[in-house]
CSV table of C-alpha atoms in Angstrom, one decimal:
chain,number,residue,atom,x,y,z
A,49,MET,CA,-20.6,5.8,49.9
A,50,VAL,CA,-21.0,4.3,46.4
A,51,THR,CA,-19.5,0.9,45.8
A,52,GLN,CA,-18.4,0.0,42.3
A,53,THR,CA,-19.4,-3.6,41.5
A,54,SER,CA,-18.0,-3.7,37.9
A,55,SER,CA,-15.5,-1.9,35.7
A,56,PHE,CA,-18.3,-0.4,33.6
A,57,VAL,CA,-19.7,2.8,35.2
A,58,VAL,CA,-23.2,3.8,34.2
A,59,PRO,CA,-23.4,7.6,34.1
A,60,ALA,CA,-26.2,9.3,36.0
A,61,ALA,CA,-29.3,10.2,34.0
A,62,GLY,CA,-28.4,13.6,32.6
A,63,ALA,CA,-28.1,15.5,29.4
A,64,ASN,CA,-25.2,13.4,28.0
A,65,SER,CA,-26.1,10.0,29.4
A,66,ALA,CA,-27.6,9.0,26.0
A,67,ALA,CA,-24.3,9.6,24.3
A,68,PHE,CA,-22.6,7.1,26.6
A,69,LEU,CA,-25.2,4.5,25.8
A,70,ILE,CA,-25.2,5.0,22.0
A,71,ILE,CA,-21.5,4.1,21.6
A,72,PRO,CA,-21.7,0.5,23.0
A,73,VAL,CA,-25.0,-0.1,21.2
A,74,LEU,CA,-23.5,1.1,17.9
A,75,ALA,CA,-20.5,-1.1,18.5
A,76,LEU,CA,-22.7,-4.1,19.2
A,77,VAL,CA,-24.7,-3.5,16.0
A,78,VAL,CA,-21.6,-3.1,13.9
A,79,ALA,CA,-20.1,-6.3,15.4
A,80,LEU,CA,-23.2,-8.2,14.6
A,81,ILE,CA,-23.3,-7.0,11.0
A,82,VAL,CA,-19.6,-7.9,10.5
A,83,ALA,CA,-20.2,-11.3,12.1
A,84,GLY,CA,-23.1,-11.9,9.7
A,85,PHE,CA,-21.1,-11.0,6.7
A,86,PHE,CA,-18.2,-13.2,7.9
A,87,ILE,CA,-20.6,-16.2,8.3
A,88,ARG,CA,-22.1,-15.6,4.9
A,89,PHE,CA,-18.6,-15.4,3.4
A,90,LEU,CA,-17.7,-18.7,5.0
A,91,VAL,CA,-20.9,-20.4,3.7
A,92,VAL,CA,-20.3,-19.1,0.2
A,93,VAL,CA,-16.6,-20.1,0.1
A,94,THR,CA,-17.2,-23.6,1.5
A,95,LYS,CA,-20.1,-24.2,-1.0
A,96,TYR,CA,-17.8,-23.0,-3.8
A,97,TYR,CA,-15.0,-25.3,-2.9
A,98,LYS,CA,-17.4,-28.2,-2.3
A,99,ASP,CA,-18.9,-27.8,-5.7
A,100,ARG,CA,-15.4,-27.4,-7.2
A,101,MET,CA,-14.1,-30.6,-5.6
A,102,THR,CA,-17.1,-32.7,-6.6
A,103,SER,CA,-17.3,-31.2,-10.2
A,104,PRO,CA,-16.8,-33.7,-13.0
A,105,HIS,CA,-14.7,-31.0,-14.8
A,106,ALA,CA,-12.3,-30.6,-11.9
A,107,PRO,CA,-8.7,-31.5,-12.5
A,108,GLU,CA,-7.6,-35.0,-11.4
A,109,THR,CA,-5.5,-33.6,-8.5
A,110,THR,CA,-8.5,-31.8,-7.0
A,111,ARG,CA,-11.3,-34.2,-7.8
A,112,ARG,CA,-12.5,-36.3,-5.0
A,113,THR,CA,-12.9,-40.0,-5.7
A,114,ASP,CA,-14.6,-42.8,-3.7
A,115,ALA,CA,-11.2,-44.3,-2.9
A,116,ALA,CA,-9.9,-41.0,-1.5
A,117,ARG,CA,-12.8,-40.7,0.9
């Protein structure tokens, strides 16, 4: 009798077992690429706002001063 230890069932080695393994690998690769672009986006946006807030040409309402810190 075969006992199932997890909810993920690994298929037996056969003709179509590679197809079942390609899907989670592709999903993992796509998730890592999306996460990389998201982190890059956050870095660029935070750098843009940091430069904008500390710029001498910024409006008075958005410019940081030593008193505000």
